[in-house]
Structures are given as C-alpha cells and as structure tokens.
C-alpha cells in the first residue's frame, strides 16, 4: 500500500510523537538512545523521500524530538554528563553564562567567564528579560532555533544529493543537538549560525554547478562567511575554515575580480570579530578567548588546561589581561627551548580528530552510562570473576541489557562514521581531487584539518569545537557514501528522482535569498539587546550591611524533592536526584556535597539573584522558609561547601 504525500507526512510526524512519548513520558528509552531512535528516523526519511511536504514535516518532527528532550530532562532531572541540579539549575560553565546573563539584565557587566564569548550570554540575557527571567522559556527558544538548524541543513543536502545523504547529515546533527538541548551552552547559538553559513555556501555551490554564479553567488558567500564567523565568535572552533572558504569563493575569478572578492570576503569574515569586540567593550570585563593560552599550554605538554596553573600557580592570581600575556610569554619561551615538543603536541592533536574518543567518534558517542566502567576496582573485580566479558557483564548489571546493547550500537555507528570520514577524505583529496562537484567540501575540510592541531580533543571536546562547522563535516561522508556515483567519473551525485526534481533551488526564482540578511539581522538584535540592557536595566536594591543577602527568587527554576517520580517539571524523585549526584560529583564535588545532605521529601532548591554581590546562587530551603514570589527579600542563609549554594534560615519581605 502506497501512502499519499499527506498521509506519509502525517505518519512520519506521528512516529516522532510516539517516540517522544516513549522517551519523555514513559522513559522506556534513555536520552542517548541509538537503536529505537535510528529505526524511527530511518522510517521517517523513507516516508518523506520524494514527498513534496517533506520540509514542513521534517521541521515539525525535529521540533517534536528536541522538545521531547526538554521534557525528559525537566521531568527526570538529569542527563548524565552535563552539570545540572534537578534538570534546570545550572552548574559549572552553564552557571557562569547564566550568572553573567542575569548580571547584564540588572545592569552589571560580565565577569571573566562570559567575557571570553560574550555573544551567547548577551542573547541569553535578552531571552531572560523578554520572558520575565524564565529560564525554561529561554532554553525552549534555543532548542527551537537548533531544531530549525538540524532540519534545514538536512533538507539542503536532501535537495541536492537525496535522502540517504540527508539522513547521515541529520543523524550527526541530531546526535549533537540532543547533547545540548536544555543546557546553557554556547553550542546553542553556534550551531544555528554555523548551519546558516553552511546553507548559504551550499546554495552558492549549487549555482556554480548550474553554471549560473552571478552576483547572487557572491552575496551568498559573503553572508555565509559572516554567519560562520559569528558562529565561531559564539563558540570558538575551526577558524581556518574561514580563509579556506574565502579562497574557494575567489578561485573562479582572476585578476582584479579575484582581489575584489577576496577583499569583500575578508571584510565579511572579519566584521563579526568587530561586533564581538564592541559587545565585549560595552558589556564585558575581560579578554576575548582568554582561556585559549591555557589550552595551548596543555596541548604542548599533552595535559589538561589546568596543567598551566599546576606548574605556574602564581598565574591564577593575576588579572586576566596580565595572565593572558604572561601565559603566552611562557608558551613562546618553552616553544623556543623545546620546538619538537610543540610539534609533537600538534601531531597528537591533529591525529586525535580521528583517533581520540573525544574526536570524530564523539560526534556519535555520548553515553553517560559508561560511568559503569569508571570504577577501576569494580572493573578489575569483574574481570577476575568473569574474564574478558567482565566489564560487559558489569555494565549489564549496573544499567541493564538495553543500555549495553545501545552502547554497542552507538560504538559501531561512531566507528563507522570515523572510517567513513577517512574514506571520504581520501576520495575528496586524492581520488577525486580535481572534481569540481567536491570543491566546496574539499576546501571546508582543508580548513577543519588545518585547525585540528590547535584544538586538542582531550581538552576541547571534538564535538564542541566543531559546532560552527559540523554540518560540513557531516556532509563529507554523507555526500561520498550516500551516493551511487563511481568516483571520479560520472555526473554529480544525485541518487533519487527527488533530488533531481529539487536540483534548481527556490532561490533561482527570486532576486535575493532571505538567508543572506540573517547575519545582519542577528547583529542588529545583539546591538539592540546591549542598548536595552545598558540604558534601561532592571534596578537592584541597595544592600545595607556587609554579608547581607537580598535575593530575587526565580520560581520557574524551583526543584522540589518528592518521594516518587512524576511528570511535574518542579517535582523530582529522591532516587533520581541521588543518582544524578553521582554524575555531578565527578567534576563538581563541592556542589554535590552542598546539595546531597538535603535530598529529602519536601526540600526545595531554587535559583536566586543576590543583589549584594550581583551573583546567581542556589538556595536550599528544607523548611519552607522562602517565599518564591518574584520580589526582593532579605535572606538569612549559611553558605555551604560551595559559596554559590546557600542553606536558608529565614526570609523577610523587602520592597525593591
């Protein structure tokens, strides 16, 4: 039986809804499910291949899936590796961005954390101000933008190369986004901006393939460079992609025309840095990318970024600008003394893109259940009793058979993606090195490969640093392996009648692609947010005495401990909270130590903003002493293991 296009579209959406219920409501599969999810997506793409309603359906499906991740997180209370309390209260890096966004809302400047990458925290501040400080609304808006990006990139590849290639792109972006949905991270801004750049370049390349480049191609390229550059300002990554793509854009020209394109493209790529610097000037208090010198030092020594402060502890006492300068001096002095050590660090980092579990493999593999194997003593005991199968049996005993099978499927897919990418690189750079159909991917991947030695995956997770360029990386094996073309002969890889029908994009019938304007509109929005926050901030009350706490509770972030699991966003089961503290304690022991003694029915954890030091904090109220209405009040509280966590003693109402 063949379904009509409308019936097929509705069926595909229904499949996503059913999966959303299984994941978020029934919780029969984990967030990082790799078996049922892949079967569902394969069915969706099969139903939508050749379907004129596929764009609307795929956007709806992606929105449903990402909202399901939000509901899963907000009702279960944890995801695994990301630091969070009760599914909503941010910890670690996320708390730094949240803290600074609230500071901006109340007229203060960013501290060092968000000053490194001020664009994301500025947008977050705008979302919080517009939503009445609702963190859930802000996270939902980021999730919807990312869902659009995942679907849009896949549809673009679908139009030119068919359903199989689109499926690969969608899967990689889907794996990426489910890792960050619901969390305050710069990836939530970097991915949509990077995808906009990818789509613009993909459309420019389509014009080359049709032999009708024209001035429209140039505008696509300039806007694409600006979008990718903005994405890299929001989430630093493979910066060498910018000159590589600029050279790709200029290659078809010669003489003065080539120089003109290079000049215009350079201006388009550099303009976002000027925007970034202007935002930092008006709202920040630090140095752009101030964390990179420590990362580079770790790269050279094959250590973590914290190694710098282990070997030079006095650097931590310096102001950030002096610390950055001093660190670079140390790096250059050591590089001159031991140049081979630097070279070895570059080789290890570059090779790590393919060999490290935090490189390309991590674009697929994200499995917090591997916590089962992090206890070395338990693993040794399992091997002593069960031999080589011991670790697998330990995993099954800890998390169940589905978790073990899911890990196996995810590992196989991750390995297949790495091997597919390596083969695709061989095709692009060797076997089909002169094929014009692959020129865009060839230049984009050259930029990624040149950047890899500077982004050590054991420090900067490979998935994170590829945020702005992930669509290009996903498209590489998708295009090469998703087509039936025999390289390097034959026509462009279009494997279905659907791709053939979509060969001429809609932008051929209009004078200017609307996506061209998005980077400029985004800059205008950021400028408006900055002006709004600096000229008309929310007013802070004045603290009367040192050590006083005048706090504004955000009721929407409240987490109340309950005996059993429910579907309430506020309620969290005792067992789930206690289980999540095992993840949290690994990298944030002081937060776990502060929270864990009060995990008992009735305790409320809530985010507040303290006017006395202009910082966001978590208040623990185990005796219902804190009124959560949105008004300023004096809080008597005791700091716990973390000074950012307070145990409430009493509160009194105070007018703002």
CSV table of C-alpha atoms in Angstrom, one decimal, residues 213 318 369 537:
chain,number,residue,atom,x,y,z
A,213,UNK,CA,27.1,32.0,-10.4
A,318,UNK,CA,47.0,37.8,38.1
A,369,UNK,CA,26.2,5.0,31.2
A,537,UNK,CA,18.5,47.8,33.1
